[in-house]
Every structure is written in C-alpha cells, then in structure tokens.
JSON list of C-alpha atoms and ligand atoms in Angstrom, two decimals:
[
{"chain": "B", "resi": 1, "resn": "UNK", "atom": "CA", "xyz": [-4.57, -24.50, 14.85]},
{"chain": "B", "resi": 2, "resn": "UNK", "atom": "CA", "xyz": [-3.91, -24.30, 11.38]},
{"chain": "B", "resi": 3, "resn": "UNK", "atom": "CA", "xyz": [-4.73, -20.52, 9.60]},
{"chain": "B", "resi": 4, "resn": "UNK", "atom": "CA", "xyz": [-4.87, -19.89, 6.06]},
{"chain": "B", "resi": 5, "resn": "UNK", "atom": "CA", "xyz": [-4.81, -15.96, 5.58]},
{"chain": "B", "resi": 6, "resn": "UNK", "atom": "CA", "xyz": [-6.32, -14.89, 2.09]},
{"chain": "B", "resi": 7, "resn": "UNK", "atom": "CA", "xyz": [-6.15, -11.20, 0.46]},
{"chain": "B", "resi": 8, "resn": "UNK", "atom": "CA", "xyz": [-7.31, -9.09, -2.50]},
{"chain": "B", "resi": 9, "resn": "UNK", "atom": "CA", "xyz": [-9.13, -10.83, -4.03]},
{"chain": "B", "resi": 10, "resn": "UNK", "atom": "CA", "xyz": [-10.83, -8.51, -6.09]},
{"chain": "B", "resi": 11, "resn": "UNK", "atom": "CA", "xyz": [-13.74, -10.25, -7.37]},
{"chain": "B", "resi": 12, "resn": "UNK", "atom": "CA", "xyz": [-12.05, -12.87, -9.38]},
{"chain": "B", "resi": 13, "resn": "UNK", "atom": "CA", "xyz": [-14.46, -15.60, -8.60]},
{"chain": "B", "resi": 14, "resn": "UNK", "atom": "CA", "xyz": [-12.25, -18.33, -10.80]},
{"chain": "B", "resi": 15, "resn": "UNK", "atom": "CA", "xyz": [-8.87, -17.22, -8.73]},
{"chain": "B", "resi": 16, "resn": "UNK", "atom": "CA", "xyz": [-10.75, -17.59, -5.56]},
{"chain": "B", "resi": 17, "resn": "UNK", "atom": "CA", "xyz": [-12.76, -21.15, -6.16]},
{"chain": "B", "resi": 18, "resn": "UNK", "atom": "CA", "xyz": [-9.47, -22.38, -6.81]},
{"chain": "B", "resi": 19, "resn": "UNK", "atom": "CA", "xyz": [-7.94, -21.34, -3.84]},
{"chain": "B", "resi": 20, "resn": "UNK", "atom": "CA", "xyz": [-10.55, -22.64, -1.39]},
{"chain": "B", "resi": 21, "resn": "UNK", "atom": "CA", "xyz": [-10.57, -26.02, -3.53]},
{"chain": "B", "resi": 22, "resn": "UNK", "atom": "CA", "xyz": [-7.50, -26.46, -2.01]},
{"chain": "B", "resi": 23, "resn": "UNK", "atom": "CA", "xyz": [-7.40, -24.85, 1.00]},
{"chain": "B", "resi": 24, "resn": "UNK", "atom": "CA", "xyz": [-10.37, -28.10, 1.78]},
{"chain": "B", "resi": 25, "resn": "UNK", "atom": "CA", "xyz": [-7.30, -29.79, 1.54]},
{"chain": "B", "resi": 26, "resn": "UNK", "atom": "CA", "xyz": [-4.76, -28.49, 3.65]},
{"chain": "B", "resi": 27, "resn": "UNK", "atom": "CA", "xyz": [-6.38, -29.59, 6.56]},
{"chain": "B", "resi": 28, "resn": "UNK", "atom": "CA", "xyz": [-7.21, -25.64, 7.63]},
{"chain": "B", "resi": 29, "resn": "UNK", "atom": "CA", "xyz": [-9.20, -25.01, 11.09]},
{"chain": "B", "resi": 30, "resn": "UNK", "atom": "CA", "xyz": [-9.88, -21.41, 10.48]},
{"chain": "B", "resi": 31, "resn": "UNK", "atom": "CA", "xyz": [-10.13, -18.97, 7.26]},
{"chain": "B", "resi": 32, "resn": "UNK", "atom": "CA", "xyz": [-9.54, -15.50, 7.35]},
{"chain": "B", "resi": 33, "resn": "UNK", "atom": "CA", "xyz": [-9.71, -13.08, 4.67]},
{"chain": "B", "resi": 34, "resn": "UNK", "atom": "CA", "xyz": [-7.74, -9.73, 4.72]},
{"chain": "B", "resi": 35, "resn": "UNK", "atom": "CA", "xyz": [-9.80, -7.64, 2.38]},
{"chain": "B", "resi": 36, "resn": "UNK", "atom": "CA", "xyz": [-10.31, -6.19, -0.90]},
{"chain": "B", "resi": 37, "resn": "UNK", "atom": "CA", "xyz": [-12.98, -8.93, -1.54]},
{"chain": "B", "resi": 38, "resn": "UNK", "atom": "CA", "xyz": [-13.93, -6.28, -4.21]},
{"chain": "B", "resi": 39, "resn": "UNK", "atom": "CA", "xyz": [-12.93, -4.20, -7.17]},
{"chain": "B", "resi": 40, "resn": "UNK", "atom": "CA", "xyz": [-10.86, -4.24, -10.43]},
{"chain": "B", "resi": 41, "resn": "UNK", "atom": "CA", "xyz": [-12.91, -7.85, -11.36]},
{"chain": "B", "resi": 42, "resn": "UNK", "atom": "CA", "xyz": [-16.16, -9.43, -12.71]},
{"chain": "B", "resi": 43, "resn": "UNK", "atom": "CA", "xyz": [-17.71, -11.02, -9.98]},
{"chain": "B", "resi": 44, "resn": "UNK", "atom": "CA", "xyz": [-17.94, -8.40, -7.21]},
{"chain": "B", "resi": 45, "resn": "UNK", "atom": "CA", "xyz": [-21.43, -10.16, -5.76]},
{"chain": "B", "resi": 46, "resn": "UNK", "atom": "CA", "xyz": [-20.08, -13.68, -5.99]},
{"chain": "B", "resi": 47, "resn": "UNK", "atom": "CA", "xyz": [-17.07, -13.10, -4.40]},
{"chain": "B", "resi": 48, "resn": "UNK", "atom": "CA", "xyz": [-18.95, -11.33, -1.59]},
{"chain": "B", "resi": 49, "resn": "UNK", "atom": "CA", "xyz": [-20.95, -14.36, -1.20]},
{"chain": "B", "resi": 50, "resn": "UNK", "atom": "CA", "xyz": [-18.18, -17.58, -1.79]},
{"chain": "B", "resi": 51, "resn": "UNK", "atom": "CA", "xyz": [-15.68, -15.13, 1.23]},
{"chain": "B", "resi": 52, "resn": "UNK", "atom": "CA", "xyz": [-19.01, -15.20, 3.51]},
{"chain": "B", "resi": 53, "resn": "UNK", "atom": "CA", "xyz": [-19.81, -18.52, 3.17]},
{"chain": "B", "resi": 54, "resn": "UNK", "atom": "CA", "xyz": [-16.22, -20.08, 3.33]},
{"chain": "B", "resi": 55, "resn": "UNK", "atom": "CA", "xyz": [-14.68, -17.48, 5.99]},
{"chain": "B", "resi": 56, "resn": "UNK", "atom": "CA", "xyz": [-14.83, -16.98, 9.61]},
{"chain": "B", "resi": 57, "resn": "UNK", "atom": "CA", "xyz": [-13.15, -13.32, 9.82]},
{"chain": "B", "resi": 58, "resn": "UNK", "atom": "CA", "xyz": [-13.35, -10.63, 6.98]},
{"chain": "B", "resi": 59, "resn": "UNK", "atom": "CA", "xyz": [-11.06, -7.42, 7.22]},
{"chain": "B", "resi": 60, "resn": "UNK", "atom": "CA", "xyz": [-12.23, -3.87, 5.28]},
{"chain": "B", "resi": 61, "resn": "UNK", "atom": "CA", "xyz": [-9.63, -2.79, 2.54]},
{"chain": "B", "resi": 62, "resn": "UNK", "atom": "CA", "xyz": [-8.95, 0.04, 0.58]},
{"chain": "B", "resi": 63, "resn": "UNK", "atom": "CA", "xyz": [-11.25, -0.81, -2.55]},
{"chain": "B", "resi": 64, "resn": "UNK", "atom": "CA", "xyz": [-14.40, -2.34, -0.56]},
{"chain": "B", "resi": 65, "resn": "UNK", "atom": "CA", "xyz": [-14.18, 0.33, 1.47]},
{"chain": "B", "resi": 66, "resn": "UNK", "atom": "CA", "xyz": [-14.53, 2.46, -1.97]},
{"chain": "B", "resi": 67, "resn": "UNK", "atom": "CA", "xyz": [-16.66, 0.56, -3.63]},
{"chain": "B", "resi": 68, "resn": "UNK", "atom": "CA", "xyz": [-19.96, 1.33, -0.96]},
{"chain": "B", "resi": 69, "resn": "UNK", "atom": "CA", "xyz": [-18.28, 5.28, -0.28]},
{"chain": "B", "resi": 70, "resn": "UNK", "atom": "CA", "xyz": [-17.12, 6.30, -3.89]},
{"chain": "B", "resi": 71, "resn": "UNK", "atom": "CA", "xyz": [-16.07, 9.39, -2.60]},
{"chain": "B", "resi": 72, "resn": "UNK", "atom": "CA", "xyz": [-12.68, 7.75, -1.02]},
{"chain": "B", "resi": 73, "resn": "UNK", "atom": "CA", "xyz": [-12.31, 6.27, -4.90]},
{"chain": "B", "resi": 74, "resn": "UNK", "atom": "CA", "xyz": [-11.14, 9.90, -5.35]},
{"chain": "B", "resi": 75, "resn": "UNK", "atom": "CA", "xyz": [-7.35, 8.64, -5.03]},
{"chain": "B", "resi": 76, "resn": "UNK", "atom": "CA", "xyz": [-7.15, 5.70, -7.16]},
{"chain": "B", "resi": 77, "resn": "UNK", "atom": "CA", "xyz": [-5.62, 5.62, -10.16]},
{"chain": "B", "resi": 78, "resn": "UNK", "atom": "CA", "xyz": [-8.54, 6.20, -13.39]},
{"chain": "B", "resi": 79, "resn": "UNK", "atom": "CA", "xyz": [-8.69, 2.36, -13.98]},
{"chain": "B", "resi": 80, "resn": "UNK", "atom": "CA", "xyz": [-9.28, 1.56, -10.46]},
{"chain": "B", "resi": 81, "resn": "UNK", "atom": "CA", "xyz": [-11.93, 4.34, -9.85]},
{"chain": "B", "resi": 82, "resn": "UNK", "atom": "CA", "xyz": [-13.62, 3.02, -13.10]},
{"chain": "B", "resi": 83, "resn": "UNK", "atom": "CA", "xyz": [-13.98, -0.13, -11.54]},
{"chain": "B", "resi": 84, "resn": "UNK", "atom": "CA", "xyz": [-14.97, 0.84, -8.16]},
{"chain": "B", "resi": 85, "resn": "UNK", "atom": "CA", "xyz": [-17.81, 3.17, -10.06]},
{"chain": "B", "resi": 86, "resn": "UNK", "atom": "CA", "xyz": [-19.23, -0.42, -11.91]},
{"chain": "B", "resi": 87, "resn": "UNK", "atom": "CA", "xyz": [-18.74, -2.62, -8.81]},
{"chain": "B", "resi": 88, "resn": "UNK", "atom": "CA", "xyz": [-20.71, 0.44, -6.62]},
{"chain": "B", "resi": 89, "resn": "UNK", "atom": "CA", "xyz": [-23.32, -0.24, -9.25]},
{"chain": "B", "resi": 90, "resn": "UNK", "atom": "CA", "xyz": [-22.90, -3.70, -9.42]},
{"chain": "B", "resi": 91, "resn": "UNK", "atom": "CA", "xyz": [-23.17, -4.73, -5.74]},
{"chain": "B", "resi": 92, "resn": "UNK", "atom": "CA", "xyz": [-26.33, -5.90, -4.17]},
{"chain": "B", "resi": 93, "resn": "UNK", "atom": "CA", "xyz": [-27.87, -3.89, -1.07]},
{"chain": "B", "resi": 94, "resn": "UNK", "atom": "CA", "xyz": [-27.14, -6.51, 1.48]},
{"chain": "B", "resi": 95, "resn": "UNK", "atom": "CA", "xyz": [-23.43, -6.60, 0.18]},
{"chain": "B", "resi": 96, "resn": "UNK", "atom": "CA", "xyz": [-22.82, -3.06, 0.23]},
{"chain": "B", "resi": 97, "resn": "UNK", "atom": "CA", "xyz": [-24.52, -3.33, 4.45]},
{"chain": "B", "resi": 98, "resn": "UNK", "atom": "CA", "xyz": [-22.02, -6.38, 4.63]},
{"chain": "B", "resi": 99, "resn": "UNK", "atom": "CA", "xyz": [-19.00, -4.70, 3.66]},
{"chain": "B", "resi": 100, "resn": "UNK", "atom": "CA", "xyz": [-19.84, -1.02, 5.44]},
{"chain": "B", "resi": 101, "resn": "UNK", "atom": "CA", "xyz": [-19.64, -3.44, 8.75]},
{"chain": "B", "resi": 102, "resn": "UNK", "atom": "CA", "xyz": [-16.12, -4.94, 8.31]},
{"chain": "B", "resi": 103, "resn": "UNK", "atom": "CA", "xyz": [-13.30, -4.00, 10.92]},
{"chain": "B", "resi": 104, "resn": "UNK", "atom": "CA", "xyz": [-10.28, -2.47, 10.18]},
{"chain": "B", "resi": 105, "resn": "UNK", "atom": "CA", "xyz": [-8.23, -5.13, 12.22]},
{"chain": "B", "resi": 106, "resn": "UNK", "atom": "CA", "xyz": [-8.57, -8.12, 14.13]},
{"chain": "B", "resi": 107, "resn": "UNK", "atom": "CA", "xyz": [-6.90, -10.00, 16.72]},
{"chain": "B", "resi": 108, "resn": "UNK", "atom": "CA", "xyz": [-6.95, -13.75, 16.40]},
{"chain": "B", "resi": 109, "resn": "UNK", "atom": "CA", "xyz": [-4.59, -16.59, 18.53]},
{"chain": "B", "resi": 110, "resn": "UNK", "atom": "CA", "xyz": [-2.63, -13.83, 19.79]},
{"chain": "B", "resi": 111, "resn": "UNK", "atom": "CA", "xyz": [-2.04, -12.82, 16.16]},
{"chain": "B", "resi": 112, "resn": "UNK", "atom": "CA", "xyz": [-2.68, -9.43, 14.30]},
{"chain": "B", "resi": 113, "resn": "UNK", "atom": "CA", "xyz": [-4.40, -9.25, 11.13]},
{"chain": "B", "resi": 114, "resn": "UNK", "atom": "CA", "xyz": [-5.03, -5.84, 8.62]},
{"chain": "B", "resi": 115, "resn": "UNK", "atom": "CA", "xyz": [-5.38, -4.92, 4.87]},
{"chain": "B", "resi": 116, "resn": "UNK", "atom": "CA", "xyz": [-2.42, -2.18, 4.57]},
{"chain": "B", "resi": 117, "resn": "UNK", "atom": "CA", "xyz": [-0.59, -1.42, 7.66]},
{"chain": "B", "resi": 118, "resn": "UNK", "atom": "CA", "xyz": [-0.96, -1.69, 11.60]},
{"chain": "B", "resi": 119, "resn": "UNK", "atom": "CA", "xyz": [0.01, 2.09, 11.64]},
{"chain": "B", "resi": 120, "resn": "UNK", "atom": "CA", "xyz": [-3.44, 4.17, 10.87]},
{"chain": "B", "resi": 121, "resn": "UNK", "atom": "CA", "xyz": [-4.87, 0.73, 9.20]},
{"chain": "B", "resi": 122, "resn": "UNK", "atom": "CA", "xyz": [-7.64, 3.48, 8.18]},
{"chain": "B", "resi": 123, "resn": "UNK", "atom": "CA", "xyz": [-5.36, 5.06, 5.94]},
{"chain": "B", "resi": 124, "resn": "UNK", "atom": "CA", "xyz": [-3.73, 2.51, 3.82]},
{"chain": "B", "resi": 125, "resn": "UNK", "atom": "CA", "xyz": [-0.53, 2.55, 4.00]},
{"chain": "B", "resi": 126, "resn": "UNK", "atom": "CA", "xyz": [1.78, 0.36, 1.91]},
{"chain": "B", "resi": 127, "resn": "UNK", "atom": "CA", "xyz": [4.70, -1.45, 3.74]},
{"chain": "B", "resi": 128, "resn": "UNK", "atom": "CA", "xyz": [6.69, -2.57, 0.62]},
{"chain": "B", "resi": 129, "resn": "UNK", "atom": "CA", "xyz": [10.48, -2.14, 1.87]},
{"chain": "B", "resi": 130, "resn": "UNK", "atom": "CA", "xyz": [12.40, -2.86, 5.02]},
{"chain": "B", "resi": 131, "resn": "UNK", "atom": "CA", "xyz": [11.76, 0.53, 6.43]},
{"chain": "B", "resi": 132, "resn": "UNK", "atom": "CA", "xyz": [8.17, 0.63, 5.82]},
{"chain": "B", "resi": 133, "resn": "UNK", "atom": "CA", "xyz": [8.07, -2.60, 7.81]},
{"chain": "B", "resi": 134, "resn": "UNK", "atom": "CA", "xyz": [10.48, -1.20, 10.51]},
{"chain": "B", "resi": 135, "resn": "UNK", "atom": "CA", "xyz": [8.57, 2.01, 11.11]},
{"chain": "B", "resi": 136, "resn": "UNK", "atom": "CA", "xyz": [5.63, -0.47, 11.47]},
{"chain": "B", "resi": 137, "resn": "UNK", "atom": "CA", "xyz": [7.06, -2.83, 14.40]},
{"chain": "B", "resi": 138, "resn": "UNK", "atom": "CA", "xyz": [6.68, -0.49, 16.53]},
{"chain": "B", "resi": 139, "resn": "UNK", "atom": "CA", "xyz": [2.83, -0.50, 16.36]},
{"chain": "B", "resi": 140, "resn": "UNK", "atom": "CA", "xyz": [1.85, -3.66, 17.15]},
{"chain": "B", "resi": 141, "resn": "UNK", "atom": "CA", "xyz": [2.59, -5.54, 20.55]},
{"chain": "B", "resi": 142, "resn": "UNK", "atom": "CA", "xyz": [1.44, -9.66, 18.32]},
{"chain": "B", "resi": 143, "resn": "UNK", "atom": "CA", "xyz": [4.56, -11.29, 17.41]},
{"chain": "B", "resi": 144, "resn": "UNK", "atom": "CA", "xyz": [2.84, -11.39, 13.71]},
{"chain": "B", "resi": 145, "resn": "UNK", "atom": "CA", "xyz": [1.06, -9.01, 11.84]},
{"chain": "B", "resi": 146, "resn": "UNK", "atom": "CA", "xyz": [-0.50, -10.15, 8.27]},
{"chain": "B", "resi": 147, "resn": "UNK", "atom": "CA", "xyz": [-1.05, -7.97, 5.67]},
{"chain": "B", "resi": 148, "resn": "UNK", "atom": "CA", "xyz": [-2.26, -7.90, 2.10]},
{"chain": "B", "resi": 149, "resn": "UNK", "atom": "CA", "xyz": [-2.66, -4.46, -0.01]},
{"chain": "B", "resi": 150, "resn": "UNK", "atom": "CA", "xyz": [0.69, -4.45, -1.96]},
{"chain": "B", "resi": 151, "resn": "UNK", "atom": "CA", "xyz": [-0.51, -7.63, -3.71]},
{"chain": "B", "resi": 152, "resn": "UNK", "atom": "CA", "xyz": [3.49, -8.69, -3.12]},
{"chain": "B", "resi": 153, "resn": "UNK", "atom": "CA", "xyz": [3.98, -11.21, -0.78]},
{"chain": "B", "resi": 154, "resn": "UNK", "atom": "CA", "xyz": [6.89, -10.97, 1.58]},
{"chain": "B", "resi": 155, "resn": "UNK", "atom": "CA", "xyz": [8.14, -11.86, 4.61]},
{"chain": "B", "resi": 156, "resn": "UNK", "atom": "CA", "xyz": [9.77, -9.21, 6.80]},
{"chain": "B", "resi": 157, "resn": "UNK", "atom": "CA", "xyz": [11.56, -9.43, 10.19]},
{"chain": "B", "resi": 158, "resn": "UNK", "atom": "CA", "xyz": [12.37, -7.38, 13.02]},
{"chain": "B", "resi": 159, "resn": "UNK", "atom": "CA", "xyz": [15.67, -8.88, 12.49]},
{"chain": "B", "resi": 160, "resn": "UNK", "atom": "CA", "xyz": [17.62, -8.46, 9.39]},
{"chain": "B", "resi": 161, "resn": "UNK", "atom": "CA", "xyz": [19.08, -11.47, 9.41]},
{"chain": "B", "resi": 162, "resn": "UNK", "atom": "CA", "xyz": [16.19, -13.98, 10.35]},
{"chain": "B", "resi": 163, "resn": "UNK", "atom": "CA", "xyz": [13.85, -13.92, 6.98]},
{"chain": "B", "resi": 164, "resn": "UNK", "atom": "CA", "xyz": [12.50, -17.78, 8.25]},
{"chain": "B", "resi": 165, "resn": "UNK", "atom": "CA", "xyz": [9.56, -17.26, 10.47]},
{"chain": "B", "resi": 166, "resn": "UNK", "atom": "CA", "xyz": [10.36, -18.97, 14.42]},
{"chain": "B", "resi": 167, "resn": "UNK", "atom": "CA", "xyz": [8.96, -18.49, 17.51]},
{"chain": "B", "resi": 168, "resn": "UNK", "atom": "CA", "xyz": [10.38, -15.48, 19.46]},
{"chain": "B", "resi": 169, "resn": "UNK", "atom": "CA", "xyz": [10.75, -13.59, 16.56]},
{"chain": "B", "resi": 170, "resn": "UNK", "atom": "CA", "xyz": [8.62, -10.35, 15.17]},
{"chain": "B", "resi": 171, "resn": "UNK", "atom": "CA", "xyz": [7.03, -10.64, 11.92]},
{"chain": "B", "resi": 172, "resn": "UNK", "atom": "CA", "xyz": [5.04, -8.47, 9.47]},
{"chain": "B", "resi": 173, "resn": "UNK", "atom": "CA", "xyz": [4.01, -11.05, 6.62]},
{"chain": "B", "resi": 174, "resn": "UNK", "atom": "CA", "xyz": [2.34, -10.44, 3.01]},
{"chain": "B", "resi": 175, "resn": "UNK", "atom": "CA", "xyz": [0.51, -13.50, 2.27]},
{"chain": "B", "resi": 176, "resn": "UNK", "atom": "CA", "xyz": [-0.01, -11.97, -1.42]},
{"chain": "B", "resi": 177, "resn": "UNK", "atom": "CA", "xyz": [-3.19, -11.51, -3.72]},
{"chain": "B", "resi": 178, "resn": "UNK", "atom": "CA", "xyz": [-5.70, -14.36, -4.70]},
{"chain": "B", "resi": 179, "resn": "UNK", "atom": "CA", "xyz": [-7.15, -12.21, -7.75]},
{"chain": "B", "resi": 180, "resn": "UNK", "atom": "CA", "xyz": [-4.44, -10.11, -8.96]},
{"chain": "B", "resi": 181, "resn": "UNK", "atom": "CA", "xyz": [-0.63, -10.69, -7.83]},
{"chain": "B", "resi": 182, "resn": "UNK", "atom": "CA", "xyz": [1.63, -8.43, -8.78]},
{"chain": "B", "resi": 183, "resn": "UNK", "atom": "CA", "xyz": [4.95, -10.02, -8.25]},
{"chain": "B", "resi": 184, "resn": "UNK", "atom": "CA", "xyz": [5.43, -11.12, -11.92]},
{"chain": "B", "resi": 185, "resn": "UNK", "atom": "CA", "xyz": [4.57, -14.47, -11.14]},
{"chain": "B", "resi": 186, "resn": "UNK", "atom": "CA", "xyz": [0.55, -14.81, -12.37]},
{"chain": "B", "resi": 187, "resn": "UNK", "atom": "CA", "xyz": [-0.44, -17.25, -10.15]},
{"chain": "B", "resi": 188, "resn": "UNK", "atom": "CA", "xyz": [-2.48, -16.76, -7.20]},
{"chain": "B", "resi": 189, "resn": "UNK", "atom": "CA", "xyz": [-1.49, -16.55, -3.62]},
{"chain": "B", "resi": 190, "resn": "UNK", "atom": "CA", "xyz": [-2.36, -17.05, -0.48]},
{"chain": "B", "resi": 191, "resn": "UNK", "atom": "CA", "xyz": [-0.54, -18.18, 3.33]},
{"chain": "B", "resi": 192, "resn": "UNK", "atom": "CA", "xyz": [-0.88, -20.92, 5.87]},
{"chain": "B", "resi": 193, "resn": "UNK", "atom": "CA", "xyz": [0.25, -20.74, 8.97]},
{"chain": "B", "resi": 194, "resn": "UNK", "atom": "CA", "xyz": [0.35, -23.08, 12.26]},
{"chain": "B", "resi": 195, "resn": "UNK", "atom": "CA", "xyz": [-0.27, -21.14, 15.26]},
{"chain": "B", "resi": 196, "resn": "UNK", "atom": "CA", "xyz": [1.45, -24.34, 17.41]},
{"chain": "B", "resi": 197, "resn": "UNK", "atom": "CA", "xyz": [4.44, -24.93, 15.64]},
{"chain": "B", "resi": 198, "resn": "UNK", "atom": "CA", "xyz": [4.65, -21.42, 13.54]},
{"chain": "B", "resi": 199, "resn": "UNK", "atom": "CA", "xyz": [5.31, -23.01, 10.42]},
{"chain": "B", "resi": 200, "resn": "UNK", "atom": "CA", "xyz": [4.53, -20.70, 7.61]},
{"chain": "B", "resi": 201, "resn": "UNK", "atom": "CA", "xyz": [3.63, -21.83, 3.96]},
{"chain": "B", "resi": 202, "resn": "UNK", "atom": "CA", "xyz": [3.18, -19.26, 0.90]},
{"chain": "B", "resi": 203, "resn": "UNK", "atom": "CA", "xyz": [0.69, -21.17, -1.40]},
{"chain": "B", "resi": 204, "resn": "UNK", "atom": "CA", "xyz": [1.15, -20.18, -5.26]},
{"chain": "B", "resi": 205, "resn": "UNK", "atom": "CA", "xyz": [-1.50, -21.91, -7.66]},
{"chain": "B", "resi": 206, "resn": "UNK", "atom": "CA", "xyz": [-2.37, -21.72, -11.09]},
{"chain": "B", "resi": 207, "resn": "UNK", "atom": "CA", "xyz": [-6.08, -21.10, -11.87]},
{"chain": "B", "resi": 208, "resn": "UNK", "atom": "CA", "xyz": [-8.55, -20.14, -15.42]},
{"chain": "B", "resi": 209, "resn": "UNK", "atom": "CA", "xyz": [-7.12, -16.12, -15.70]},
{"chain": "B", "resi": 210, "resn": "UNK", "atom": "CA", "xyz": [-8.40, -16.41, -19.44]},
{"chain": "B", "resi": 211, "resn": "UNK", "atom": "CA", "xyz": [-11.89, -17.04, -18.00]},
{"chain": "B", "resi": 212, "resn": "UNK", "atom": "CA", "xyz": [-11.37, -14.21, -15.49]},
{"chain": "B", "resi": 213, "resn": "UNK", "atom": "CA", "xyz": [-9.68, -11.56, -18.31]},
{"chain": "B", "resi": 214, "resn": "UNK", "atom": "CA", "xyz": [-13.00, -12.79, -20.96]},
{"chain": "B", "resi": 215, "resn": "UNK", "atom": "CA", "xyz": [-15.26, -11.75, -18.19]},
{"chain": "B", "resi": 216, "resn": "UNK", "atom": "CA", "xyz": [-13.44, -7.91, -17.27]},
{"chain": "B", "resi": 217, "resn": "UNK", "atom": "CA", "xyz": [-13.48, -7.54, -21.19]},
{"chain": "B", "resi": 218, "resn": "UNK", "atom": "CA", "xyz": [-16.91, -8.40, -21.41]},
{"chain": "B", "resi": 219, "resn": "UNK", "atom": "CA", "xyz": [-18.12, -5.90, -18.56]},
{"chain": "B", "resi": 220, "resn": "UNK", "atom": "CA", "xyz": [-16.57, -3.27, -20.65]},
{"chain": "B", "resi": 221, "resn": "UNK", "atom": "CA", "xyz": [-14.24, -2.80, -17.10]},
{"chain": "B", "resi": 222, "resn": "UNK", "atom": "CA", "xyz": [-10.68, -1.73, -18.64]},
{"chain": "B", "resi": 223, "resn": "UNK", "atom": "CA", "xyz": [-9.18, -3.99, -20.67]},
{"chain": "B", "resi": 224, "resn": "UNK", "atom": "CA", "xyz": [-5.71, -3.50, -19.00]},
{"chain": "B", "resi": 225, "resn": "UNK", "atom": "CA", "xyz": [-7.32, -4.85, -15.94]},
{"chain": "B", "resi": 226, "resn": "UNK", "atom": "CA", "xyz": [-7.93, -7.99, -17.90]},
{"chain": "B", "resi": 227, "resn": "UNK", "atom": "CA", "xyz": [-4.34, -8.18, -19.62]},
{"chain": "B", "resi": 228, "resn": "UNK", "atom": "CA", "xyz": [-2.25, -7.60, -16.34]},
{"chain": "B", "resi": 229, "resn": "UNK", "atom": "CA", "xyz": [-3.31, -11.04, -15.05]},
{"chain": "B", "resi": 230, "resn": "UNK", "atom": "CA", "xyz": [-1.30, -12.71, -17.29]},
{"chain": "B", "resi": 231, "resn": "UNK", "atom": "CA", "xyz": [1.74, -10.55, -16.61]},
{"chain": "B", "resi": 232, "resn": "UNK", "atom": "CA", "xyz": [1.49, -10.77, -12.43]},
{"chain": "B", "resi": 233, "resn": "UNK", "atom": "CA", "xyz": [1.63, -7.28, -12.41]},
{"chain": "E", "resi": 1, "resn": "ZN", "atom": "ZN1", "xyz": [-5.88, -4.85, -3.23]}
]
C-alpha cells in the first residue's frame, strides 16, 4: 500500500493541483491529508472541495479549526487572524459543517496520523527539535506518527543515530506544507510512503506561486502572506 500524506495547505489551490497532478502518477493507493486545508490563501472553498474529492482521510488543524470558531484565532499572530476573519467569511455553509466534523487523529495501516503533535493533538503543539520529538515518543504506541503544522519537513527518530526510516524503528515524520513551506526552499511538499517495504519519499515540486501571491494581493489578505511564498518562509 502506497500512502501519500499531504499538509497545510492553506488554500493555495495552484500549490495543491500541482501536487495531486502528480501524486496520479506515483502510483498512490490511498491519500490522506493532515490539515490546515484552510487559511492564510485565496481559495479557501476550492481547496475544501479539490481535498474532498481527491482524499480518503482529512485531519482538523490549527487554522480550520479557527477559521469555523474565530474565537481560537485569538492566538495567531495579526496576519494569520486577518486571514482566518476573511476565510470565516469566505467559506460556504456546508464547508464550515465539513470541517467542524474532522478528527483530531487517525489511525491508518497500523500508522498514526495528526496536524501538530500526538501529545494533546487538541492543543497544537509544535515538535520542531529533537526534544520536542522525544517528549513525543512516548505518546504514541504506531511505529510512525506523521505530522504537518511546522510547515518544516523532517524526519526524526527514536534513535539518534538512525535518521533513514526502516522497519523496527520509531518515527515522528514532517511531510512539510503543500501551500506555504517554510524551510527556505519555495517549493511545495508533500510525503510518500510504502506501508510494505517502508520506503519513505519527501516530494518537493515547483508550482505557479505568482498566480497564488496575485490572488492573496487581490483579496486585500496581507500582502506579506503573498511575498513569503517566494522566500519558503
Ligand atoms: Zn499550517
């Protein structure tokens, strides 16, 4: 069974069409998407929509989770609470019912799968260093847990010195963002992995950002959501 894992992809529909233009091609059984389907972008609705239709398995995060219940926008930094106030307007009815419904984790192949952390997955956690990821271990039984949130994606081991995923070990892995990646490297990101012989592939691909940055300035969203697409950041 072959998995791709998507994340954040915060309604840039360009990033996202590209990525499931080639996921048709990598010969994927299964599709599922860690969250933040929503905010930041242009295309909240859309993106809704193209996630539905293409996924089997949809995960809550932080910022869909904000964008039907404003009131836990309260933390976000003023750009991000901007844009969870237009995409609350935004959003249809029957999206807003579709994302109240979404599960904080799942369990798939014998796999775990969650927007921030497995500790308090409610509360959104970031596990960005080695002892974020350590503390976390201990809360999941799965031999793999996939993440999204930072927007980084990483690979992190119960073992320090075993950074290649194999069978036997315990792994916490970032599969990155689709609509905003903030690794300095602009491109989009997503993961594949092969439940059978627990290959794991990090998929980086260019797609239109200009398209994607005309549309944010356009909605009169921030502009600095618009110009940190080109910096991966
Ligand atoms: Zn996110």
């Amino acid at each position: 069974m072959r998995v791709a894992i998507i994340s954040d992809i915060h309604s840039n529909l360009e990033a996202l069409n590209t990525a499931f233009s080639v996921i048709a091609v990598k010969n994927v059984d299964e599709i599922i998407c860690l969250g933040d389907v929503v905010g930041y972008g242009p295309n909240p609705n859309e993106c809704v929509e193209v996630v539905l239709k293409h996924t089997q398995h949809i995960i809550l995060g932080n910022h869909d989770e904000a964008a039907v219940n404003l009131a836990t926008a309260e933390y976000f930094n003023p750009y991000a609470r901007i844009a969870a106030e237009w995409t609350n307007k935004e959003l249809t009815q029957k999206n807003k019912e579709l994302l109240r419904k979404l599960p904080y984790t799942i369990e798939r192949h014998g796999l775990l799968f969650v927007h921030a952390s497995p500790f308090q997955p409610e509360l959104w956690y970031y596990i960005v260093s080695f002892s974020d990821a350590q503390k976390n271990f201990r809360y999941f039984t799965q031999p793999v847990c996939f993440v999204g949130h930072s927007h980084v994606p990483i690979i992190f081991s119960d073992d320090l010195w075993t950074p290649d995923v194999q069978r036997g070990g315990k792994y916490i892995i970032n599969v990155g963002s689709i609509g905003q990646p903030r690794d300095h490297d602009p491109r989009l990101s997503f993961g594949v992995f092969d439940t059978e012989t627990w290959q794991y592939e990090n998929v980086r691909l260019e797609y239109d950002m200009k398209e994607t940055a005309r549309k944010i300035r356009i909605a009169g969203l921030p502009t600095i959501l618009a110009d940190r697409l080109f910096d991966g950041k």
